[in-house]
PDB file of C-alpha atoms in Angstrom:
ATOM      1  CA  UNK A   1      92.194  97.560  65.813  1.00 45.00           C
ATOM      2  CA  UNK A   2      93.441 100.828  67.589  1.00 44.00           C
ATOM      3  CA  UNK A   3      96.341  99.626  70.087  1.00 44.00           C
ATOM      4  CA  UNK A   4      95.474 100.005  73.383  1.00 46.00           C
ATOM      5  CA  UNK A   5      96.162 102.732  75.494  1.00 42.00           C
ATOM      6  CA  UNK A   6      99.304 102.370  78.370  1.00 42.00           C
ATOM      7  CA  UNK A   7      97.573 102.433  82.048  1.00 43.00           C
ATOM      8  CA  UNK A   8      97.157 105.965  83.754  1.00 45.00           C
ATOM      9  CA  UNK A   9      99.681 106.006  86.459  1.00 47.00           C
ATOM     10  CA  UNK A  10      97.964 107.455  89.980  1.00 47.00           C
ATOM     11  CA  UNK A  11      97.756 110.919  90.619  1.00 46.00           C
ATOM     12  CA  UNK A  12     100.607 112.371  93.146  1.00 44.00           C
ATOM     13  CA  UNK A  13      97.568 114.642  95.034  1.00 41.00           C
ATOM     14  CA  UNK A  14      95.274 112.449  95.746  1.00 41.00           C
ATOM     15  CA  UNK A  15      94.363 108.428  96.409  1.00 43.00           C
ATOM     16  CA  UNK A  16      92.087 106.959  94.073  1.00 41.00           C
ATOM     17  CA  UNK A  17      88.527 105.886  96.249  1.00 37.00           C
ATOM     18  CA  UNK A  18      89.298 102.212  95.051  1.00 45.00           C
ATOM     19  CA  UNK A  19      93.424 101.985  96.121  1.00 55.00           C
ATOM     20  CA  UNK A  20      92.676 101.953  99.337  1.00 57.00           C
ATOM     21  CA  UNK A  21      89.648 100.080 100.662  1.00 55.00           C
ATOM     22  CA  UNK A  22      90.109  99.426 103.765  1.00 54.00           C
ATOM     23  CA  UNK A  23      92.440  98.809 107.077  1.00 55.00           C
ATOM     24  CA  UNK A  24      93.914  95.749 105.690  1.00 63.00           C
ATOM     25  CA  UNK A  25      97.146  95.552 104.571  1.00 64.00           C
ATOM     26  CA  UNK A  26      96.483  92.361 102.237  1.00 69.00           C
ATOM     27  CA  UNK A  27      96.423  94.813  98.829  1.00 73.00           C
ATOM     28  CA  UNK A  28      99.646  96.707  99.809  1.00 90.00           C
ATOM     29  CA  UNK A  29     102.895  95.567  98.999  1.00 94.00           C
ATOM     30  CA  UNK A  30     104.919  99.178  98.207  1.00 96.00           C
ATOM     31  CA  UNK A  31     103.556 102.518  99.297  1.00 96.00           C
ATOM     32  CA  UNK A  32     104.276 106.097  98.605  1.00 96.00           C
ATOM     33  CA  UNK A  33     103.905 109.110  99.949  1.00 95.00           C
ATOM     34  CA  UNK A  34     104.963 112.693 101.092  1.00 96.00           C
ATOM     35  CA  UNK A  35     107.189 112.355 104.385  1.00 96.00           C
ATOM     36  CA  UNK A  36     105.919 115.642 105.751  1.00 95.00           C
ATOM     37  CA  UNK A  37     102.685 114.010 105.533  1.00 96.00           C
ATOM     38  CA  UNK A  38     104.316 111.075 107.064  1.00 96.00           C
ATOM     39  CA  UNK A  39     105.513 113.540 110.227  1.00 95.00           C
ATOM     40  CA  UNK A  40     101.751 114.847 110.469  1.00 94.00           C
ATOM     41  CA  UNK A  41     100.214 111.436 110.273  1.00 94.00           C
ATOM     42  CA  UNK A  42     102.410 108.721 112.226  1.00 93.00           C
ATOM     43  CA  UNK A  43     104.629 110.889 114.723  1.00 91.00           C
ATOM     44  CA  UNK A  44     105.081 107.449 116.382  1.00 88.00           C
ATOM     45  CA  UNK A  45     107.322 106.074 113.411  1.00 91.00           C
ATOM     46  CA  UNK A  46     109.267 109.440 112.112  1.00 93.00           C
ATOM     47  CA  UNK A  47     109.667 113.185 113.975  1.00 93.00           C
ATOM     48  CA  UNK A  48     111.194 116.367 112.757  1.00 94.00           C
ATOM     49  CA  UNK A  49     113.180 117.694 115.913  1.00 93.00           C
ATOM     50  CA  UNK A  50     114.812 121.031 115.091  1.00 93.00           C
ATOM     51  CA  UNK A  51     117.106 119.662 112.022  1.00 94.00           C
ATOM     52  CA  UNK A  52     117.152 116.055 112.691  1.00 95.00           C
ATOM     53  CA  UNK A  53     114.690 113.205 110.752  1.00 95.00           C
ATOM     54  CA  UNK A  54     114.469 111.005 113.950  1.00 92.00           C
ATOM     55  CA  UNK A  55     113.554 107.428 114.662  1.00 89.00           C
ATOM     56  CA  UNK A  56     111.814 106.917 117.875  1.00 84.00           C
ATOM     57  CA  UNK A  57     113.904 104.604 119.987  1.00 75.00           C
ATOM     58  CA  UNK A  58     113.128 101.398 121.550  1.00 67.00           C
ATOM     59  CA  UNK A  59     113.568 103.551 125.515  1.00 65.00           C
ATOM     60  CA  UNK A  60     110.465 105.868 123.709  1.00 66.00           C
ATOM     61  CA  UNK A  61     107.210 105.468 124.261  1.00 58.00           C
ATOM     62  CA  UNK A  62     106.046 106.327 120.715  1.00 51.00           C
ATOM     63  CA  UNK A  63     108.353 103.143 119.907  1.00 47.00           C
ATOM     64  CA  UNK A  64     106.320 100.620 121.496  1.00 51.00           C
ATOM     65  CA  UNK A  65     103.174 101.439 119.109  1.00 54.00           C
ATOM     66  CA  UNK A  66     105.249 100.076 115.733  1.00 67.00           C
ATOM     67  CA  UNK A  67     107.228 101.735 113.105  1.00 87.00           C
ATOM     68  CA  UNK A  68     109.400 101.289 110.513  1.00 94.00           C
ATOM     69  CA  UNK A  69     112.843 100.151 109.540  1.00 95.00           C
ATOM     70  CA  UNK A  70     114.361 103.487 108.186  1.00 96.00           C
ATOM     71  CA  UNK A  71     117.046 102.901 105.787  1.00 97.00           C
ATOM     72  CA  UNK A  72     120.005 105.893 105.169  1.00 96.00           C
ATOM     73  CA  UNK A  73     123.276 107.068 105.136  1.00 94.00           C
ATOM     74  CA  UNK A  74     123.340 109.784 108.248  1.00 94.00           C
ATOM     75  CA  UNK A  75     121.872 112.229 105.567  1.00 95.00           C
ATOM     76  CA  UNK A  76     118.620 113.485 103.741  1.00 95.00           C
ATOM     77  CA  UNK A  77     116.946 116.225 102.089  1.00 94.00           C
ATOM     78  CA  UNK A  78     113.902 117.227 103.518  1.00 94.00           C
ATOM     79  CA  UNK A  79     111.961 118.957 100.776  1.00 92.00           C
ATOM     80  CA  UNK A  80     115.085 120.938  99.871  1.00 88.00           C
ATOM     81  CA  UNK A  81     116.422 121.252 103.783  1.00 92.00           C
ATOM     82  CA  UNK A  82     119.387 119.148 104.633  1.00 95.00           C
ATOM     83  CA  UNK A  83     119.084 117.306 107.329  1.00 96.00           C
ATOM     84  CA  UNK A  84     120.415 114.563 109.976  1.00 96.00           C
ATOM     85  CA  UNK A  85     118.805 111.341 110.319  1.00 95.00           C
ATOM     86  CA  UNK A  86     118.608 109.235 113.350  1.00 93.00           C
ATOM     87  CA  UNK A  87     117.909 105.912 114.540  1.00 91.00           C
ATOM     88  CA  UNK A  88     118.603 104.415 111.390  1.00 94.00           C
ATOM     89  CA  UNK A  89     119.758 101.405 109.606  1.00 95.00           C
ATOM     90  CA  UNK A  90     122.854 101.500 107.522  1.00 96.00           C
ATOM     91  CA  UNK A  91     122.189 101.075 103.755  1.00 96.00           C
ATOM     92  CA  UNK A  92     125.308  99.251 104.017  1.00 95.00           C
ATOM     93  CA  UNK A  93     126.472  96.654 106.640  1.00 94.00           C
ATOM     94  CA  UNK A  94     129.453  93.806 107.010  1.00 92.00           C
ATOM     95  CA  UNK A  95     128.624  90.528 108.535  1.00 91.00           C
ATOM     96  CA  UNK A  96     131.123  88.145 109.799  1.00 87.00           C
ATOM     97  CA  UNK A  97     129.303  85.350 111.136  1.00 88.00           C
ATOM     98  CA  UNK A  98     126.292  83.173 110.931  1.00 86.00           C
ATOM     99  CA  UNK A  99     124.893  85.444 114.202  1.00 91.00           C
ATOM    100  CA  UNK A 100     125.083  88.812 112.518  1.00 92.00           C
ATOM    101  CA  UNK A 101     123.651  87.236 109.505  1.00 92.00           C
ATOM    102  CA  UNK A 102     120.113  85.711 111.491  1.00 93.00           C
ATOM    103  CA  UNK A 103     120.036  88.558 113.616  1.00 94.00           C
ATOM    104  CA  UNK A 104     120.616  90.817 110.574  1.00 95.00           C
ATOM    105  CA  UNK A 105     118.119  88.851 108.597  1.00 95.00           C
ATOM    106  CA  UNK A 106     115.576  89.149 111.226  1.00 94.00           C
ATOM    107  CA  UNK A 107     116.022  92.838 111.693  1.00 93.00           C
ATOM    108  CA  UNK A 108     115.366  94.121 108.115  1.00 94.00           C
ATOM    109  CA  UNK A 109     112.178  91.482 107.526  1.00 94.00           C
ATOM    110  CA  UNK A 110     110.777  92.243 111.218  1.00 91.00           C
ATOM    111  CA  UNK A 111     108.759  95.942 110.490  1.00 92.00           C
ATOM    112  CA  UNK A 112     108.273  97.142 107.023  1.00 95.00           C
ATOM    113  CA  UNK A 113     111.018  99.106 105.359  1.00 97.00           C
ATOM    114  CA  UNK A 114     111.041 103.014 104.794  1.00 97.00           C
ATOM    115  CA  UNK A 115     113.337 104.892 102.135  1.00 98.00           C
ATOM    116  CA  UNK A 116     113.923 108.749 100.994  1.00 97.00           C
ATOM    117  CA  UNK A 117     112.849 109.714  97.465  1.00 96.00           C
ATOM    118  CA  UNK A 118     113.688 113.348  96.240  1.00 96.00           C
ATOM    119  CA  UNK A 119     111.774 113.607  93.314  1.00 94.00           C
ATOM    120  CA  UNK A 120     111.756 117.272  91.176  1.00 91.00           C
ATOM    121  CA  UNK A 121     107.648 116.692  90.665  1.00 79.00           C
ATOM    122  CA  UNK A 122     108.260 119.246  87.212  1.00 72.00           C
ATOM    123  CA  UNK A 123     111.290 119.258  85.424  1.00 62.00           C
ATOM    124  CA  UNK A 124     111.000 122.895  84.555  1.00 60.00           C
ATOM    125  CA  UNK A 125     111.302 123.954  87.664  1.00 68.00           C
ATOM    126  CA  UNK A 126     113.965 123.535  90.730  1.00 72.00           C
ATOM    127  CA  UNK A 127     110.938 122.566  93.156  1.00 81.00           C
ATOM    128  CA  UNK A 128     111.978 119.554  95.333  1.00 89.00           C
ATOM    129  CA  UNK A 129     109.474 116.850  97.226  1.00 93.00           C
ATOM    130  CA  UNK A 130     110.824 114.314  99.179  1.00 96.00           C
ATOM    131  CA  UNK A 131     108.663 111.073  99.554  1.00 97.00           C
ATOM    132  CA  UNK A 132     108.836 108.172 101.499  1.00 97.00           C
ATOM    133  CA  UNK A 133     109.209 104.895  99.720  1.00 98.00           C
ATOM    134  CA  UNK A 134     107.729 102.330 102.212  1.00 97.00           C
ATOM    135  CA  UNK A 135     107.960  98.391 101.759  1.00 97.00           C
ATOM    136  CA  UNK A 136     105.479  96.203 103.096  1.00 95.00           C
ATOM    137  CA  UNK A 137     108.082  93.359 104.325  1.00 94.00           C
ATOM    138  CA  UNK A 138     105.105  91.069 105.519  1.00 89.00           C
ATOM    139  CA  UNK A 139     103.564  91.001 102.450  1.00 93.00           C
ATOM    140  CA  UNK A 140     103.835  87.420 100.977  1.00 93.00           C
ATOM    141  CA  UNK A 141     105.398  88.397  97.296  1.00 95.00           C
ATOM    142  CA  UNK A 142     107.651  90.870  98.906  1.00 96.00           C
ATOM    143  CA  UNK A 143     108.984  88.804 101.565  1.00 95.00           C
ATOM    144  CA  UNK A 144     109.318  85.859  99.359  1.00 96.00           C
ATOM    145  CA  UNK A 145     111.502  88.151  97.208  1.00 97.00           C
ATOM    146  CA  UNK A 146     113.823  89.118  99.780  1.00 97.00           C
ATOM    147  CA  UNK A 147     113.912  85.741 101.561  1.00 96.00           C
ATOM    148  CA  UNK A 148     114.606  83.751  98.051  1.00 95.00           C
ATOM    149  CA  UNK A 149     116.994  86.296  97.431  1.00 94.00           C
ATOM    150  CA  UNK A 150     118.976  85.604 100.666  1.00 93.00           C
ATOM    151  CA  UNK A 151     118.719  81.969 100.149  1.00 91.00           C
ATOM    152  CA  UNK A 152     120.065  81.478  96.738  1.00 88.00           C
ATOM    153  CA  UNK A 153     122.866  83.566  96.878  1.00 85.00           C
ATOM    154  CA  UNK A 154     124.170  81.272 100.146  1.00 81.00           C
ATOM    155  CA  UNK A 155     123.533  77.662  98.520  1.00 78.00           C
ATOM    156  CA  UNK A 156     125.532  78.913  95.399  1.00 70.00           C
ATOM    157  CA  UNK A 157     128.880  80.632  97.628  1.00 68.00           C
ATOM    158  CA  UNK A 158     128.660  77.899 100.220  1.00 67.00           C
ATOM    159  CA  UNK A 159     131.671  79.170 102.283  1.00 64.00           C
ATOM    160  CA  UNK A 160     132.615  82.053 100.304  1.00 80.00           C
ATOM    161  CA  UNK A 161     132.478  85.600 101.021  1.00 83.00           C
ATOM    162  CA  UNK A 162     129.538  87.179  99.327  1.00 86.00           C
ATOM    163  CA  UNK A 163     127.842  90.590  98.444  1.00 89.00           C
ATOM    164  CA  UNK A 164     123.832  90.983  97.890  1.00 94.00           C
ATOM    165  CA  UNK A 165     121.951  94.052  97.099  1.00 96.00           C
ATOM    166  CA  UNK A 166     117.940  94.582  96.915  1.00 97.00           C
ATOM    167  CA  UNK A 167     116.948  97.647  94.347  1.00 97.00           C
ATOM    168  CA  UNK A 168     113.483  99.024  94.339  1.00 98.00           C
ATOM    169  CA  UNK A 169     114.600 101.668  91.421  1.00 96.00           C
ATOM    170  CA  UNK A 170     112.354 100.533  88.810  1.00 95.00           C
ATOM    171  CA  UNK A 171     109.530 100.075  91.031  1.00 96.00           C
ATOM    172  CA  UNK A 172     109.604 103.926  92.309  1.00 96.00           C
ATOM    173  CA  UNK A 173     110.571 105.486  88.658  1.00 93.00           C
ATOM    174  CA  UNK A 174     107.756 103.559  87.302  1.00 93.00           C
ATOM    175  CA  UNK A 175     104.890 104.988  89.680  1.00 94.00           C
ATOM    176  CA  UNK A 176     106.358 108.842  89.024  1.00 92.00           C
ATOM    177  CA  UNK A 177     104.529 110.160  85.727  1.00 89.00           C
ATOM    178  CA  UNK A 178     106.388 111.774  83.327  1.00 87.00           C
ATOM    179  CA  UNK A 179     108.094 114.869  83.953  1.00 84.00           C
ATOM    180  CA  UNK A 180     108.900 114.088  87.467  1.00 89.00           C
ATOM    181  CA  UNK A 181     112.759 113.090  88.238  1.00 91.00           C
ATOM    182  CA  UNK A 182     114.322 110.816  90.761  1.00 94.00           C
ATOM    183  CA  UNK A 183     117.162 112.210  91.931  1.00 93.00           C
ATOM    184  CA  UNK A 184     118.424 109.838  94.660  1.00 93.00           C
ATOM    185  CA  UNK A 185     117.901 106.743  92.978  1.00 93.00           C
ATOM    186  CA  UNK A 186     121.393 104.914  93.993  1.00 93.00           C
ATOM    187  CA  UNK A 187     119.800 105.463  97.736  1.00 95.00           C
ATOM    188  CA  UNK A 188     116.631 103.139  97.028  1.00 97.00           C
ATOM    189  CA  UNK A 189     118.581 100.398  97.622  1.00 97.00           C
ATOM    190  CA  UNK A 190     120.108  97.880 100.834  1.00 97.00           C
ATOM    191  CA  UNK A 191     122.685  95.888 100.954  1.00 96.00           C
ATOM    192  CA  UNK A 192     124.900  93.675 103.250  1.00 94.00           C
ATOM    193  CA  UNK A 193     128.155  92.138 102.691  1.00 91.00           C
ATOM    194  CA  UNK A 194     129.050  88.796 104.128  1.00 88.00           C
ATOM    195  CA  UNK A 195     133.174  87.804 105.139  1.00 80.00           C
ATOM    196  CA  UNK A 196     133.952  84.275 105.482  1.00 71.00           C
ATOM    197  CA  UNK A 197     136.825  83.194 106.812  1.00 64.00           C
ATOM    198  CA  UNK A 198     137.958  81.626 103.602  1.00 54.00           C
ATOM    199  CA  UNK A 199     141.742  80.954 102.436  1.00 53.00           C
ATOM    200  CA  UNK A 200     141.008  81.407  98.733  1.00 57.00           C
ATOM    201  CA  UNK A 201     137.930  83.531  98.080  1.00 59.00           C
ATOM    202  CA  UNK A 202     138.355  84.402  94.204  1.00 52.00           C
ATOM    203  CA  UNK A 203     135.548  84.759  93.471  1.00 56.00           C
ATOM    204  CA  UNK A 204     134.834  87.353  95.942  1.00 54.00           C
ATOM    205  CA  UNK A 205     138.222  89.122  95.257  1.00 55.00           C
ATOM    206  CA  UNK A 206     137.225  89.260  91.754  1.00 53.00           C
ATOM    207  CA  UNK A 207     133.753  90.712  92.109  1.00 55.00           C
ATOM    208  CA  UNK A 208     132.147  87.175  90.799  1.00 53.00           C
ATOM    209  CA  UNK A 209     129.846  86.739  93.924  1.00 64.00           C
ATOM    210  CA  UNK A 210     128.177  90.216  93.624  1.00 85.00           C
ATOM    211  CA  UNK A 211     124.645  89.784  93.239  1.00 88.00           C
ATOM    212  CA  UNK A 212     121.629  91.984  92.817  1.00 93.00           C
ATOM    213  CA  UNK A 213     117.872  91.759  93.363  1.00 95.00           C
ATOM    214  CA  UNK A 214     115.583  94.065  91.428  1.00 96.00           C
ATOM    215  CA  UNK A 215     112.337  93.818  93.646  1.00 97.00           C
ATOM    216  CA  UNK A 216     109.011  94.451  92.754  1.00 95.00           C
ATOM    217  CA  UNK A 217     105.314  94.944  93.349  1.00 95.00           C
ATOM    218  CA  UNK A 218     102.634  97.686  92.960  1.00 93.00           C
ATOM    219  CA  UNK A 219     102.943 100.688  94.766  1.00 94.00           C
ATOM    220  CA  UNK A 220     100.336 102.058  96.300  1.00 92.00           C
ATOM    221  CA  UNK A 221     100.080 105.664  96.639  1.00 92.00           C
ATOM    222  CA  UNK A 222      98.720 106.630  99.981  1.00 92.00           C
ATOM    223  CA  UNK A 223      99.109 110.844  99.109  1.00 89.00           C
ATOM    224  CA  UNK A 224      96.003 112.443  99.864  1.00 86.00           C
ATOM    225  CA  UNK A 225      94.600 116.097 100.524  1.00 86.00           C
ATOM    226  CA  UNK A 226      91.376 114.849 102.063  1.00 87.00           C
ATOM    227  CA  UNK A 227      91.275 115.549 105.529  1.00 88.00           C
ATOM    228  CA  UNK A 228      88.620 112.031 105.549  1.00 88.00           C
ATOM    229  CA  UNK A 229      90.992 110.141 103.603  1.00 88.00           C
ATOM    230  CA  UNK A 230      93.924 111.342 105.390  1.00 90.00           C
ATOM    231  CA  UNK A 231      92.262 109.713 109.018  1.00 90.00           C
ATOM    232  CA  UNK A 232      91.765 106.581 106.989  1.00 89.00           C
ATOM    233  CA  UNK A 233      95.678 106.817 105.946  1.00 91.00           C
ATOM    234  CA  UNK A 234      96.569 107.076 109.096  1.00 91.00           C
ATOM    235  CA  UNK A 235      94.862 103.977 110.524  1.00 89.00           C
ATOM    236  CA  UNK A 236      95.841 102.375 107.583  1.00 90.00           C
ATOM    237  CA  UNK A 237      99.925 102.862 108.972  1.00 92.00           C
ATOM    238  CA  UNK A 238      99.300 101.977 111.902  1.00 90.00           C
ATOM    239  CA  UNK A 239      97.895  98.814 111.038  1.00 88.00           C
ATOM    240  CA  UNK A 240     100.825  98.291 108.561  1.00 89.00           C
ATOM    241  CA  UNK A 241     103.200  99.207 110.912  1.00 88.00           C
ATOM    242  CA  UNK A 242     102.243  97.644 114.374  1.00 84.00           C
ATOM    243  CA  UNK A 243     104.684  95.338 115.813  1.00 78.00           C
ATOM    244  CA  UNK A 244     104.602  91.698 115.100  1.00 67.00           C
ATOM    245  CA  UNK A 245     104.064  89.409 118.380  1.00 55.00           C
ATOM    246  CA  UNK A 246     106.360  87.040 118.246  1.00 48.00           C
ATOM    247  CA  UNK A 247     105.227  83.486 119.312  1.00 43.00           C
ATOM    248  CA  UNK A 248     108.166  81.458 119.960  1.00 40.00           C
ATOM    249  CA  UNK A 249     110.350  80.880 123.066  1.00 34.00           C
ATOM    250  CA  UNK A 250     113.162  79.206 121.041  1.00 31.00           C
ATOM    251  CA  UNK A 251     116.571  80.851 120.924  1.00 32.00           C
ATOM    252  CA  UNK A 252     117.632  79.694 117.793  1.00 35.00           C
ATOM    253  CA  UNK A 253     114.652  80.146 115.483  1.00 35.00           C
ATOM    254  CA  UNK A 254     114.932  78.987 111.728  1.00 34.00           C
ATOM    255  CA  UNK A 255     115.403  81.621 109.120  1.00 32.00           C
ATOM    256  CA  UNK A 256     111.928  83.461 108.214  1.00 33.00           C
ATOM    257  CA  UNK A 257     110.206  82.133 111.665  1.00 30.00           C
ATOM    258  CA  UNK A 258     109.166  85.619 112.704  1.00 32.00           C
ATOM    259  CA  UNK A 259     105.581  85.686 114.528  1.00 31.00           C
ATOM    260  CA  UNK A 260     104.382  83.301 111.567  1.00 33.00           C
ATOM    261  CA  UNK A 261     100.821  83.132 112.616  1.00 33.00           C
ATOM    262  CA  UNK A 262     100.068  86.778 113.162  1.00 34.00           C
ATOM    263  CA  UNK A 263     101.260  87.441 109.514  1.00 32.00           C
ATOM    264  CA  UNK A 264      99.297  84.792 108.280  1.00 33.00           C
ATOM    265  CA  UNK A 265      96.005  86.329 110.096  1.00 34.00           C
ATOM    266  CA  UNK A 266      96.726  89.837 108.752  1.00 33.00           C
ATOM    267  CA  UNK A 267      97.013  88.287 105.434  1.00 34.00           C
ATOM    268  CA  UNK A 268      93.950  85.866 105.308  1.00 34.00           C
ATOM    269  CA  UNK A 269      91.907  89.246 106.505  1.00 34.00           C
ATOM    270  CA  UNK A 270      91.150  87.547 109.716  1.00 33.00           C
ATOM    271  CA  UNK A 271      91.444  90.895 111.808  1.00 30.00           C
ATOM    272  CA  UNK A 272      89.542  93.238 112.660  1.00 31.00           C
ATOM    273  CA  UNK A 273      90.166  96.413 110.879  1.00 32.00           C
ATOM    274  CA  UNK A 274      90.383  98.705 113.929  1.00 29.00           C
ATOM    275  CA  UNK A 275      92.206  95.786 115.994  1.00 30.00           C
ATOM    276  CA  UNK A 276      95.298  97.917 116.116  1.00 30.00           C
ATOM    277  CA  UNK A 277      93.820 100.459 118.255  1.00 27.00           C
ATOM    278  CA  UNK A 278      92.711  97.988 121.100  1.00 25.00           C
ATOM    279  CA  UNK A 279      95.221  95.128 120.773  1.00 26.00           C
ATOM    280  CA  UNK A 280      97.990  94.906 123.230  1.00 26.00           C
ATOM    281  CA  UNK A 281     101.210  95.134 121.363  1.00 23.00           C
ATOM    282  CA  UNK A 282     105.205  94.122 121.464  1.00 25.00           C
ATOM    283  CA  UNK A 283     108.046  96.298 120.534  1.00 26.00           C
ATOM    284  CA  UNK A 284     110.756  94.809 118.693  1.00 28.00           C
ATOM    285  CA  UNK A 285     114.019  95.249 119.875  1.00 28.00           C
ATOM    286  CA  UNK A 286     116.772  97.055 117.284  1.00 33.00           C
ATOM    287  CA  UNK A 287     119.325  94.935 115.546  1.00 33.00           C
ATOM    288  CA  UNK A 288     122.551  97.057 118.113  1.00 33.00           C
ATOM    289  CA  UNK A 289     125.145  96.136 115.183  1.00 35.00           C
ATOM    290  CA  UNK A 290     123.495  98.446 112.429  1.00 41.00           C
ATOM    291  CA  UNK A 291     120.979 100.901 114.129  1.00 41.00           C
ATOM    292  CA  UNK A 292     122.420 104.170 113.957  1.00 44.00           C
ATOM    293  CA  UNK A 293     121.942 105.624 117.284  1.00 37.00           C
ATOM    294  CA  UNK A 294     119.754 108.727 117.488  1.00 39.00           C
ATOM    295  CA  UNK A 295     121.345 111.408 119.217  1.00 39.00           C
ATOM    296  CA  UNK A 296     119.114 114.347 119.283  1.00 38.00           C
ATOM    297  CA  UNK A 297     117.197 116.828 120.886  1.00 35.00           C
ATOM    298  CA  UNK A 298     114.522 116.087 123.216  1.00 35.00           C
ATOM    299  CA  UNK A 299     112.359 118.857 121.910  1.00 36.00           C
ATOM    300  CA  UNK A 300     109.699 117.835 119.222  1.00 36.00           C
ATOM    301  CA  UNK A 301     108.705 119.963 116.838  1.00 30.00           C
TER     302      UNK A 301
END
């Protein structure tokens, strides 16, 4: 019996007419694709303003309709062009106390995540794409990856200082074909570092209480050159990245009680697929202890 052939990985042009069908964000749990199509399409969540990659802030207007957690380090290569990035969340944070670690928590599981891939899409020649690597936070498997991962490295360092990093490497060089390269692969990555006040932390001191999550999932790639498919891409963010209502009053919420019910509804397909456009939304305020501020021109381009 002839062995069967390996999967066709998805074209880097164009979406497939079954990958995405329809407004629901149920089916995605990674997403890729081109951030200058990202610009075009959701100018809401990411602008090019002379040479800064900005984040709309929670004082802008554009801010209130949803976005994205962007993820950097002040830096990134647009298509080949270096250039700032602002409004940002540090790759890299310290916490020192229980606050900073539930607000912190909060923060990065509240909108989904967005990350810079440069990828060379031939590796004969020097030409350079940059994509944007987005993860779909209130998807069930991812969340549950990031939220297990939280919990298990605090019941085993129960008043130790502790380090824990979430890498999404082998997801992204898995959806590239062959021939393309990933040449910023240490940047798909988060990671936050946690001090306790502890007399005798060896464990920490000796690098024992490092820990590392490799997460997960399909990617779905949302790169198209159809101006029909393109509109449907675009509704398809906005869904994905409209802001979560939160329900509670209570100050000191659990960990992972984050507008519960409206993830569940988005999730059980309960919504309507243009409900984005006509419900009333809530912006989420910025986590002030790790969001880069964006200073930049007020000029769009």
């Amino acid at each position: 019996m002839a062995a069967c052939a390996p999967a066709a990985r998805p074209s880097l042009t164009s979406i497939s007419s079954g990958e995405l069908r329809s407004l629901w964000t149920c089916d995605c749990e990674l997403a890729m694709l081109p951030v200058a199509q990202l610009l075009r399409l959701l100018p809401s969540a990411l602008q090019l303003r002379g040479d800064v990659v900005a984040v709309p802030g929670p004082g802008e207007t554009a801010a209130a309709r949803g976005g994205f957690n962007v993820f950097g380090d002040g830096l990134v290569r647009l298509d080949g062009q270096l250039c700032h990035l602002g409004g940002y969340i540090k790759r890299f944070v310290e916490l020192t106390n229980y606050c900073d670690y539930k607000d912190y928590r909060e923060t990065v599981l509240s909108k989904p995540m967005l990350f810079f891939v440069n990828v060379l899409t031939r590796t004969d020649t020097s030409e350079e794409r940059t994509y944007a690597f987005l993860v779909n936070t209130r998807h069930p498997k991812i969340r549950r990856q990031i939220e297990q991962g939280m919990d298990m490295v605090i019941s085993s360092v129960i008043g130790e200082s502790y380090r824990l990093q979430f890498d999404f490497q082998e997801a992204v060089k898995s959806f590239f074909p062959p021939g393309c390269e990933v040449l910023n692969g240490e940047n798909l990555s988060f990671a936050y570092e946690f001090k306790a006040d502890a007399l005798f932390d060896f464990f920490y001191w000796f690098g024992l209480s490092n820990s590392t999550v490799k997460v997960n999932g399909k990617v779905l790639n949302l790169s198209s050159t159809s101006p029909e498919k393109k509109e449907t891409i675009k509704l398809f963010l906005e869904k994905m990245s409209e802001p979560l209502i939160r329900r509670s009053s209570f100050s000191d919420r659990k960990f992972s009680v984050t507008s519960r019910g409206s993830i569940d509804e988005v999730f059980n397909c309960n919504l309507s697929p243009r409900s984005s456009l006509t419900e009333p939304l809530l912006a989420e305020l910025p986590f002030p202890s790790v969001l880069e501020s964006d200073e930049t021109p007020s000029q769009s381009l």
